[in-house]
XYZ file of C-alpha atoms in Angstrom:
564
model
C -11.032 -22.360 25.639
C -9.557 -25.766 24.479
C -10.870 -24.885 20.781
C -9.001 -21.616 20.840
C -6.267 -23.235 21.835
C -6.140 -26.583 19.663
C -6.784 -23.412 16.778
C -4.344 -20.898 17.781
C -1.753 -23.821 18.113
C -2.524 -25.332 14.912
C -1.355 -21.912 13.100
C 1.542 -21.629 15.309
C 4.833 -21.623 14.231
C 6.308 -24.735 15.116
C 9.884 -24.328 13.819
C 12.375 -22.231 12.152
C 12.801 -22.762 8.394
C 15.740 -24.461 7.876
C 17.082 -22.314 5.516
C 16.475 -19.764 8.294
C 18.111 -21.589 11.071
C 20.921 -20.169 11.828
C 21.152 -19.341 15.358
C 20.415 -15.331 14.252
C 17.167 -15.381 16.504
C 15.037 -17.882 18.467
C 12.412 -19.399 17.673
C 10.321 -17.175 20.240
C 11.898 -14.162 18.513
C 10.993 -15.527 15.243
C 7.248 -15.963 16.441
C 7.041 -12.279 17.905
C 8.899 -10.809 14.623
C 6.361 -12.140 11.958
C 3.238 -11.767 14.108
C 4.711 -7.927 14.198
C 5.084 -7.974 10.234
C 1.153 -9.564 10.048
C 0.298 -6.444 12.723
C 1.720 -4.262 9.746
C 0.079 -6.107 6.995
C -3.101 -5.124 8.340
C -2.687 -1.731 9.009
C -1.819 -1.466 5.081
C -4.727 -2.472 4.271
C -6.823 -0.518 6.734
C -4.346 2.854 5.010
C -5.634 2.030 1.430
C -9.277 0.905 2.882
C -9.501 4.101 4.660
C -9.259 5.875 0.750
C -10.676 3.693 -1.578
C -13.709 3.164 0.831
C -15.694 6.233 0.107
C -14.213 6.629 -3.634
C -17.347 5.304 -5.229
C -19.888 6.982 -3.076
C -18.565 10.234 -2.353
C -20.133 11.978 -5.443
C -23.593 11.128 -4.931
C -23.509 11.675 -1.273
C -21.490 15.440 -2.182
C -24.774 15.632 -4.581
C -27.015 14.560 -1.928
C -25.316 17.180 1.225
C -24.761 20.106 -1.210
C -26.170 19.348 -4.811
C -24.527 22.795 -5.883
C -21.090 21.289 -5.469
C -19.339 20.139 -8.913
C -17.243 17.738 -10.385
C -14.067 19.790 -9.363
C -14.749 20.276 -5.936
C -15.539 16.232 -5.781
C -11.414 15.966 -7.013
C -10.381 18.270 -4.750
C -11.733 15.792 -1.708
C -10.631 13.103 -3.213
C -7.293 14.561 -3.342
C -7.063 16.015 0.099
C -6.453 12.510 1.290
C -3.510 11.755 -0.397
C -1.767 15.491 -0.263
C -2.342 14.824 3.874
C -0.147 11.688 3.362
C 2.441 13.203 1.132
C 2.844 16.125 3.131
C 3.306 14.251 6.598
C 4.941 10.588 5.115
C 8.942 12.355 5.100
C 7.408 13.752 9.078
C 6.338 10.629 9.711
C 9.455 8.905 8.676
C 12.042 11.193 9.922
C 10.288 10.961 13.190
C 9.951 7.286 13.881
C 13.822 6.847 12.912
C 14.582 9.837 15.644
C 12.480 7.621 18.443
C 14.261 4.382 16.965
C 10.579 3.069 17.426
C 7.235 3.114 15.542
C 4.700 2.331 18.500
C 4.341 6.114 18.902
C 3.801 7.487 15.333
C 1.507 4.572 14.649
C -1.091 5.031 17.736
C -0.644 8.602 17.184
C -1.697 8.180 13.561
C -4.552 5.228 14.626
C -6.548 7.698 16.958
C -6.284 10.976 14.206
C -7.829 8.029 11.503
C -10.655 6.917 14.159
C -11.384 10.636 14.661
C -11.518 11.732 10.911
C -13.707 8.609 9.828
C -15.896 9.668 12.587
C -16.018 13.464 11.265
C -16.972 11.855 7.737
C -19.789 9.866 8.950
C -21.574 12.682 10.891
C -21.463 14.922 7.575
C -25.416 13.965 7.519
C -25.521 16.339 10.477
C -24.922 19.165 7.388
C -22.929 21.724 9.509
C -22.543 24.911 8.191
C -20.469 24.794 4.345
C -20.812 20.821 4.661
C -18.549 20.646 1.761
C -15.413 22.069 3.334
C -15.941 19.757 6.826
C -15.965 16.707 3.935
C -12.725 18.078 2.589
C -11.038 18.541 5.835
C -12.236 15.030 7.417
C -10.130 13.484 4.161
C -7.378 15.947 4.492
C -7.148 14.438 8.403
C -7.848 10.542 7.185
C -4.629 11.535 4.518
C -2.774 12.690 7.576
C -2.943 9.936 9.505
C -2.030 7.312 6.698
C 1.293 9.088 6.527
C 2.086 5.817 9.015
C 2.062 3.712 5.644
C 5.984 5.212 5.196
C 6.391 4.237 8.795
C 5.069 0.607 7.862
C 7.222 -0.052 4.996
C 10.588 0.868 7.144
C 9.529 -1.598 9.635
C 9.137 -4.309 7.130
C 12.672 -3.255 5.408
C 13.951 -4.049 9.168
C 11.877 -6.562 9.949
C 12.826 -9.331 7.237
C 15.757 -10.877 5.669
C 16.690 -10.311 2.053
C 15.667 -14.099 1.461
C 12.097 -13.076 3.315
C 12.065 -9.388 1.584
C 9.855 -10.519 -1.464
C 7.458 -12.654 0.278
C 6.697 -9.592 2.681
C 6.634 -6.970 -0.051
C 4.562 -8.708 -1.958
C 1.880 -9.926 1.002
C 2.121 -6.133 2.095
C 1.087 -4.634 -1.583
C -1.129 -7.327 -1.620
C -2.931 -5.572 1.560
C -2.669 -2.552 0.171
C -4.341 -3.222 -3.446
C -7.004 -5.035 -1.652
C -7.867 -1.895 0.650
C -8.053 -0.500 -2.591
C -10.367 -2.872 -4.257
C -12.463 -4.059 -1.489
C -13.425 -0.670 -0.461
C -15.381 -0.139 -3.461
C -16.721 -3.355 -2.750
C -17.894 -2.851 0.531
C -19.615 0.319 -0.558
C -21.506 -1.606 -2.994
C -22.836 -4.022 0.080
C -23.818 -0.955 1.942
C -26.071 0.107 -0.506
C -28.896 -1.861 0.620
C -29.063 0.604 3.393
C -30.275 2.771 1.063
C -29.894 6.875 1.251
C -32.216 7.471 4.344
C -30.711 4.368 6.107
C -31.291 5.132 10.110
C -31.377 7.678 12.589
C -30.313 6.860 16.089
C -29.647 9.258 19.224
C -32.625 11.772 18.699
C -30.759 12.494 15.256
C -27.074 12.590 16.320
C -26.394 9.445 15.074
C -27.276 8.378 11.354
C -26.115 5.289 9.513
C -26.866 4.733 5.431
C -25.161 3.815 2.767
C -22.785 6.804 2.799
C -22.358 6.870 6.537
C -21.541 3.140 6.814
C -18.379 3.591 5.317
C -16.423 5.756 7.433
C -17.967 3.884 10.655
C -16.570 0.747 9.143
C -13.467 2.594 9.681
C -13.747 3.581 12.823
C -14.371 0.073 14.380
C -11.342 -1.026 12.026
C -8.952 1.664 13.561
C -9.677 0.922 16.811
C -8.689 -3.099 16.523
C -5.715 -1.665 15.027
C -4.830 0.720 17.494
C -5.375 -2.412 20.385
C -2.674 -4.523 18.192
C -0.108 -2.012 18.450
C -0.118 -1.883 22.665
C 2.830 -3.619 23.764
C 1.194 -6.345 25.224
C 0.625 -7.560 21.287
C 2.749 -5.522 19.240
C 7.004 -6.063 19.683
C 9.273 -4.615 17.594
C 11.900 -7.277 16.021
C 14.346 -6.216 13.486
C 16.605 -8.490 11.432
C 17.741 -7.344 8.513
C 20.690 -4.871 9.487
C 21.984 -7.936 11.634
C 22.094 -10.378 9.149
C 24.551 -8.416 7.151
C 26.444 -7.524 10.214
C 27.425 -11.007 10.176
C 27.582 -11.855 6.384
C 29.955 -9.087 6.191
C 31.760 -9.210 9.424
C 31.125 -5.907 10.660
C 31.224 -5.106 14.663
C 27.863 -3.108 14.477
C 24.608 -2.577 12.744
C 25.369 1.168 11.842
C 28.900 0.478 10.768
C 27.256 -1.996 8.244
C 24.788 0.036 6.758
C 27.391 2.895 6.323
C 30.069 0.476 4.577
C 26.814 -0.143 1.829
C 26.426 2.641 -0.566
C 23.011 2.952 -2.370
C 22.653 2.902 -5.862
C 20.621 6.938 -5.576
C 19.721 7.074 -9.648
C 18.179 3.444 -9.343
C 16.403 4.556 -6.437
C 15.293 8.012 -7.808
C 14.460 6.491 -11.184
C 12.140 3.552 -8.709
C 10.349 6.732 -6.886
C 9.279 8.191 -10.302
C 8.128 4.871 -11.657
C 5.952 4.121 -8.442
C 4.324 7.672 -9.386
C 3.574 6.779 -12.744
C 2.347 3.039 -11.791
C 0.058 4.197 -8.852
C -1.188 7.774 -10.502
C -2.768 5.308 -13.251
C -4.128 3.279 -10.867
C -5.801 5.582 -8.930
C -7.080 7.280 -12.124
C -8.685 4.490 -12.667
C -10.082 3.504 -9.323
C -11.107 7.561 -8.739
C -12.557 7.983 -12.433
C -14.443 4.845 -12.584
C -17.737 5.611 -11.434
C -18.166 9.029 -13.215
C -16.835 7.398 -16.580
C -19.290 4.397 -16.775
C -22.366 6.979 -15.443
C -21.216 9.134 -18.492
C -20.328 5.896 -21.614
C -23.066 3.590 -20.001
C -25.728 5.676 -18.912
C -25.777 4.072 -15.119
C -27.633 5.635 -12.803
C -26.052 6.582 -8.770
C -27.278 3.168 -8.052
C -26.507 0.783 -10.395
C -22.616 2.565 -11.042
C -21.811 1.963 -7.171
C -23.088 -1.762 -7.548
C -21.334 -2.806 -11.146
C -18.043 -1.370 -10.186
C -18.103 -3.007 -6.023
C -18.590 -6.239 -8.353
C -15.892 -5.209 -10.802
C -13.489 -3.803 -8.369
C -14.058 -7.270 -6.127
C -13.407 -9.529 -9.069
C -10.463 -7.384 -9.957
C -9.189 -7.842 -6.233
C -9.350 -11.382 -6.614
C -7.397 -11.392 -10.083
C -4.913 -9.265 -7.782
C -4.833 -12.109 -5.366
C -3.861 -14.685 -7.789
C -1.247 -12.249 -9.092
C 0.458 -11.668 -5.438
C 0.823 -15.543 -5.154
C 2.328 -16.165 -8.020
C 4.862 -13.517 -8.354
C 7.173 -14.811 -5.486
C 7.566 -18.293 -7.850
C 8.326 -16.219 -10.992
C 11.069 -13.907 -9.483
C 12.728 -17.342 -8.519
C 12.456 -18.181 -12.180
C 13.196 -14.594 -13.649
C 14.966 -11.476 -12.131
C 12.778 -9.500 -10.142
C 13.621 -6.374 -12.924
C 12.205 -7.745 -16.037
C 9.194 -9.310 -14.295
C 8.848 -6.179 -12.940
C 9.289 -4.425 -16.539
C 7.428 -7.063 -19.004
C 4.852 -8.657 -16.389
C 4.130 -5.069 -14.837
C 4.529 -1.663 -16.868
C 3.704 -3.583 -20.385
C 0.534 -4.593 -19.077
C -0.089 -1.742 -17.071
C 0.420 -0.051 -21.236
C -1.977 -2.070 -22.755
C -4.689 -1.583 -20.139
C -4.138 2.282 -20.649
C -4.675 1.597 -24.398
C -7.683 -0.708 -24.373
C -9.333 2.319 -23.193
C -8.974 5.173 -25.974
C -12.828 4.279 -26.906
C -13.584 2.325 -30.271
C -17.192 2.405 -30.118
C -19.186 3.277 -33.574
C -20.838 6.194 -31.904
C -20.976 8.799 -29.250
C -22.431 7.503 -25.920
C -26.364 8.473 -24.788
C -26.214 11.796 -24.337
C -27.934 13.374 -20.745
C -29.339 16.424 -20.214
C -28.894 18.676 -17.597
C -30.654 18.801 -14.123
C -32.076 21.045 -12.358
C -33.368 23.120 -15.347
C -36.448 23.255 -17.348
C -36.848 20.502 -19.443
C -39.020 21.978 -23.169
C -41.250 18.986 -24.123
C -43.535 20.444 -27.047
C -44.179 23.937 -27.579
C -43.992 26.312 -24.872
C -44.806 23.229 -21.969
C -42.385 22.735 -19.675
C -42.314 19.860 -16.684
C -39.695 19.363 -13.753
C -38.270 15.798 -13.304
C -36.585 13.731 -10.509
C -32.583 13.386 -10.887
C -33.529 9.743 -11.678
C -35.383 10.468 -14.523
C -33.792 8.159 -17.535
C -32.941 11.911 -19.834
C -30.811 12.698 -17.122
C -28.202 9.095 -17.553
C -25.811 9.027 -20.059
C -23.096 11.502 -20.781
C -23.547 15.720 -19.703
C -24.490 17.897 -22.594
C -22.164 20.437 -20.797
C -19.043 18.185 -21.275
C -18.935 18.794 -24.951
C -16.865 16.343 -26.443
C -19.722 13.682 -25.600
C -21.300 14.437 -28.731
C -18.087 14.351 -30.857
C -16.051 11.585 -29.623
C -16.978 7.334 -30.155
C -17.974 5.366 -27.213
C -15.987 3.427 -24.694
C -17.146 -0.236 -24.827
C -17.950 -2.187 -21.880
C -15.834 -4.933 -23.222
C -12.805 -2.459 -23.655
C -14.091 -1.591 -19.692
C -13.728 -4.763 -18.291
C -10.238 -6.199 -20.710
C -8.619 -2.933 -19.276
C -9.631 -3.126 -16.130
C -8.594 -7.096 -15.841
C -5.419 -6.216 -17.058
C -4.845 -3.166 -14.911
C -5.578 -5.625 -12.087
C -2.414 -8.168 -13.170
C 0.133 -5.576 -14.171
C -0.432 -3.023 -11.091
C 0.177 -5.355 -8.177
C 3.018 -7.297 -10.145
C 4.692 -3.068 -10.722
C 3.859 -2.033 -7.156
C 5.376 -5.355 -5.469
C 8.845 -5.496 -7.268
C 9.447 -1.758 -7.080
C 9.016 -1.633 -3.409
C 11.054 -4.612 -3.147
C 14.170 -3.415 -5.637
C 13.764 -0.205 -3.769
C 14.483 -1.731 -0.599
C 17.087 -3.897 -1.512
C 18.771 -1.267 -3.109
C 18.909 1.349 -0.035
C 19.948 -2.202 2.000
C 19.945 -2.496 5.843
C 19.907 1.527 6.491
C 17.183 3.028 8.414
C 14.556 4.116 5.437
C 11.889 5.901 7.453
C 12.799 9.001 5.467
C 13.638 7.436 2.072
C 10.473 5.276 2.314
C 8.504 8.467 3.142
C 9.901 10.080 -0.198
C 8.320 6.613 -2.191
C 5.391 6.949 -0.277
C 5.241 10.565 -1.042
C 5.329 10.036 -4.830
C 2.299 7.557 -4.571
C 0.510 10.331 -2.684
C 1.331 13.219 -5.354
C -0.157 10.695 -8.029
C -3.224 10.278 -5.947
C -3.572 14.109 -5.113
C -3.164 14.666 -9.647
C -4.943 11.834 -10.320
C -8.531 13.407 -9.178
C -7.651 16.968 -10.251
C -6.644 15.276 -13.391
C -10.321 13.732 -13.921
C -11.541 17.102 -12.823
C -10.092 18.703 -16.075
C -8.540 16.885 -18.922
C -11.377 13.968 -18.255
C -14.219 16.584 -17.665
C -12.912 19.157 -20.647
C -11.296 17.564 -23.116
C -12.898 13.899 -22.592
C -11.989 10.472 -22.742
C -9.261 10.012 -25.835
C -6.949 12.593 -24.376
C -7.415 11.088 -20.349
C -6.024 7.322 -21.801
C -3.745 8.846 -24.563
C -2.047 10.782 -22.711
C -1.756 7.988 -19.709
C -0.912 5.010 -22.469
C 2.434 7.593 -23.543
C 3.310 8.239 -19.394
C 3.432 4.606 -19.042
C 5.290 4.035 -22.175
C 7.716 6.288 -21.508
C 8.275 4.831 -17.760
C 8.175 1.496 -19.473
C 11.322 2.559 -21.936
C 13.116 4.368 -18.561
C 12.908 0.988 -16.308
C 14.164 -1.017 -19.530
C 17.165 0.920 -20.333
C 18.083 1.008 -16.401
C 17.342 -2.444 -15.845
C 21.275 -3.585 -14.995
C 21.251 -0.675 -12.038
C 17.889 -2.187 -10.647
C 19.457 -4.972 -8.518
C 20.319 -5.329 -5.102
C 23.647 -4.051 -4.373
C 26.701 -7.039 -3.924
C 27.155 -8.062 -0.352
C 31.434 -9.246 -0.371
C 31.630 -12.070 2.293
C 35.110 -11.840 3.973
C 36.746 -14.482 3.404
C 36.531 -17.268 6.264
C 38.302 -16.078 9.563
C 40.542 -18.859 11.114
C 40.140 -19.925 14.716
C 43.292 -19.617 16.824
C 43.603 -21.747 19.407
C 40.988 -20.708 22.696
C 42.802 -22.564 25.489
C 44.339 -25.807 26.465
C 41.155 -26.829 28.461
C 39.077 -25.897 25.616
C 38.543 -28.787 23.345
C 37.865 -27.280 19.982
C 40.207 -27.252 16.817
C 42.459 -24.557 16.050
C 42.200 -24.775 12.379
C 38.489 -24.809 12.260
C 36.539 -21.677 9.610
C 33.194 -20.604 9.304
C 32.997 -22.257 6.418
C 33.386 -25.784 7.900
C 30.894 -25.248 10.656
C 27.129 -25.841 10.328
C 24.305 -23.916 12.156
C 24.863 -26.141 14.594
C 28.279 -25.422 15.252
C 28.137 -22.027 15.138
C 25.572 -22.031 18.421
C 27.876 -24.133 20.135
C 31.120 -22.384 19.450
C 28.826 -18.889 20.556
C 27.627 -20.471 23.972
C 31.351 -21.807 24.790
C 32.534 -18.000 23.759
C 29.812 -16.729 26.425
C 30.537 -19.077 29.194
C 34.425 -19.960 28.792
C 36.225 -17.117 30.564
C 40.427 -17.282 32.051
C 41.352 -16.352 35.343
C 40.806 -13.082 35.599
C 37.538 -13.233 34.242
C 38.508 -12.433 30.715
C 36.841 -13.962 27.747
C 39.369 -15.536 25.594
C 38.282 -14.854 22.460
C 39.081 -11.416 20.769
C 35.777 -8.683 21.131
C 36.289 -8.252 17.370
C 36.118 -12.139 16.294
C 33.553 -13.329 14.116
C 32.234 -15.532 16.666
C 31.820 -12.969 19.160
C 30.220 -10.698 16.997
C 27.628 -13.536 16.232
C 27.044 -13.982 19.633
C 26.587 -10.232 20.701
C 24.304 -9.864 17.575
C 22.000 -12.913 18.590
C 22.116 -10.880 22.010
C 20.403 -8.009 20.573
């Protein structure tokens, strides 16, 4: 017990940032407000593991439950997830600021995710049209990470604007690991093998397909434990910050005296389409495209692209850390312009294919292969004729290569520009709406990253599959060019909007017993000061019990908002 403690106290806050200090909250309050934020950092990246986890292997495993299934009907899974989300993320939203709380929505949306990873896993049961059950378990996972819009309100609330960057940028960091480690975690799995285990008399089976969503159950359920009140307490800052900077009497009166830039925002909503419908083309098409230019078999494509996808999530790390530094060096718009969407454009480019050939062509199984004359012989799936590019996706005999160097400079790129893009949008964005509630406004962003992971699959499942690989990345390098142009000609309306300080508020005189000078401002006071002044405001009363200074001074206010 003594270890736990000498470790859980040597990660304890131990002060308030000085920059911070300013009598707004204690340092309890400060404690119980970031260990919330960390709470919601988490359950990020539990949202995007809950995806990306199964992105990898759910093709071979559709193959492997109903081998009749196709290409198409493997986008149309992989899509049900994230038109769940972008259906319910405004619900979700709109609810949570009705309750003026997001315990409820979040456990709600915590036991739906432990019950659809569940469903997933016991797919090796094969119920009756297997297929359909797959597509409704990630229809309910897509549901349930709706909560993501309920997250990123929280976080709007739950930080100052000097914190807001930090915090967007550690949450997207969460996120675009989910992303990256899922793949990667699929990839471990894999020494399971297809058959893996049978437990229960057969009710209970656990392989490398299986794995996966049972990783997600155990995750769900820690999650679901942090958000009981005994853990989980709701602190929110931001909206009384301004109160005071702008001398307002209440937190709703201050958001309402802020009006929101709505064509920066709008314009920020399309862009985090664009930015995360690439991504997620990327992420969903990778397997199929290097099975198809680099004749991989089920195996080896799950392992190369967990390592790829891993290394890529630690070129994301090194990103997140250093783009908190750089917006203190540049603005947050053009990093978010020239360090995201211009390498997010070359990355799309590197991959129109430049090889000097078509890739290895594969026939087709599950048909009669001629070998001479009129002899025929059945192979396994496995069989080497069958790797390489499908005869039936025509333009693999017509159009050059992609080259696994193109692969991997695209993909290392990608891996920089994406979580540099997805970090300073969400943080203009929220700067931009200010201290308003933003469930439903952060459900609209989050729905527009859902839409471009609900196209991004059916978008592999028919320019990809029909017209092939030069018209997938041309016509993705010209979206994100396009975007790119947008964000540059709109870069003076993507700033936060200007916060006017009143000017400082003399103090008239309090009383003759009170022993404080009348011709004192804010201005000349310290931190220090100012929680003085408030606890002489709270105690020093007149006669009749009334407190001397005005319900409307600044001082008063400061104190009633350090009371909330």
């Amino acid at each position: 017990m003594d270890y736990v403690r000498n470790l859980r106290d040597m990660f304890r806050v131990k002060k308030i940032p000085d920059d911070l200090d300013d009598g707004l909250e204690t340092l309890d309050e400060y404690r119980l407000r970031w260990r919330s934020v960390r709470i919601i950092y988490f359950t990020m990246f539990l949202m995007s593991l809950g995806f990306s986890i199964i992105l990898t292997g759910i093709w071979p495993f559709l193959n492997k439950l109903d081998p009749a299934a196709n290409k198409e009907f493997m986008g149309l899974i992989v899509a049900a997830n994230p038109l769940g989300q972008m259906i319910f993320s405004p619900l979700f939203g709109w609810w949570s600021n009705k309750l003026g709380t997001i315990r409820l929505p979040l456990l709600s949306s915590l036991a739906l995710f432990t019950l659809a990873s569940a469903m997933y896993s016991s797919l090796e049961l094969k119920p009756h049209d297997v297929k359909y059950w797959m597509l409704t378990s990630r229809f309910l996972v897509g549901v349930s990470s709706a909560n993501v819009a309920v997250c990123r309100s929280y976080l709007s609330a739950a930080t100052r604007l000097s914190e807001r960057t930090k915090a967007v940028s550690m949450v997207s960091l969460a996120q675009v690991l989910g992303f990256i480690v899922g793949p990667g975690l699929q990839a471990l799995v894999t020494l399971l093998g297809s058959e893996g285990y049978t437990w229960l008399w057969g009710f209970f089976i656990f392989n490398m397909y299986t794995a996966c969503g049972w990783i997600n159950v155990v995750m769900s359920i820690g999650n679901f434990i942090m958000f009981l009140p005994i853990v989980f307490q709701e602190r929110k800052v931001a909206a009384r910050e301004i109160m005071i900077m702008k001398g307002k009497s209440s937190e709703r009166e201050t958001w309402k005296s802020i009006k929101p830039d709505y064509v920066s925002a709008w314009t920020l909503i399309v862009a985090f389409f664009v930015l995360v419908f690439n991504f997620v083309l990327l992420e969903t098409l990778g397997t199929s495209l290097t099975m198809d230019q680099f004749a991989w078999s089920n195996d080896e494509a799950i392992y190369y692209m967990g390592i790829i996808m891993s290394t890529g999530a630690v070129i994301a790390l090194v990103t997140f850390m250093c783009i908190s530094p750089l917006c203190k060096i540049i603005p947050e718009n053009l990093v978010l312009i020239w360090g995201g969407f211009a390498l997010m454009v070359l990355g799309r480019v590197l991959y129109i294919p430049w090889g000097d050939g078509p890739p290895k062509i594969a026939e087709v199984y599950n048909v009669t292969i001629p070998i001479t004359g009129n002899a025929t012989i059945d192979l396994k799936p496995d069989n080497e004729i069958f790797l390489g590019c499908p005869r039936t996706q025509e333009w693999c005999t017509v159009t050059p290569a992609l080259t696994i160097t193109q692969f991997i400079l695209g993909y290392v790129l990608t891996s920089i520009g994406y979580p540099i893009g997805v970090t300073l949008i969400q943080t203009i964005f929220s700067k931009i709406l200010g201290p308003r509630p933003q469930g439903v406004w952060m459900g609209l962003m989050t729905g527009s990253g859902c839409l471009s992971r609900v196209m991004g699959p059916v978008f592999v499942g028919s320019i990809y599959t029909r017209l092939g690989t030069i018209w997938t990345f041309g016509f993705t390098s010209i979206m994100m060019f396009f975007s790119m142009i947008w964000l540059l000609l709109s870069r003076k309306r993507l700033i936060s909007p200007r916060l006017d300080i009143p000017d400082p508020v003399e103090l008239q005189t309090l009383s003759k017993n009170v022993g404080v000078n009348s011709r004192l401002t804010l201005s000349d006071l310290d931190s220090k000061d100012i929680k003085d002044i408030k606890i002489a405001s709270e105690n020093n009363l007149n006669s009749e019990g009334t407190e001397l200074l005005g319900s409307q001074h600044p001082f008063n206010m400061l104190s009633a908002a350090t009371k909330a």
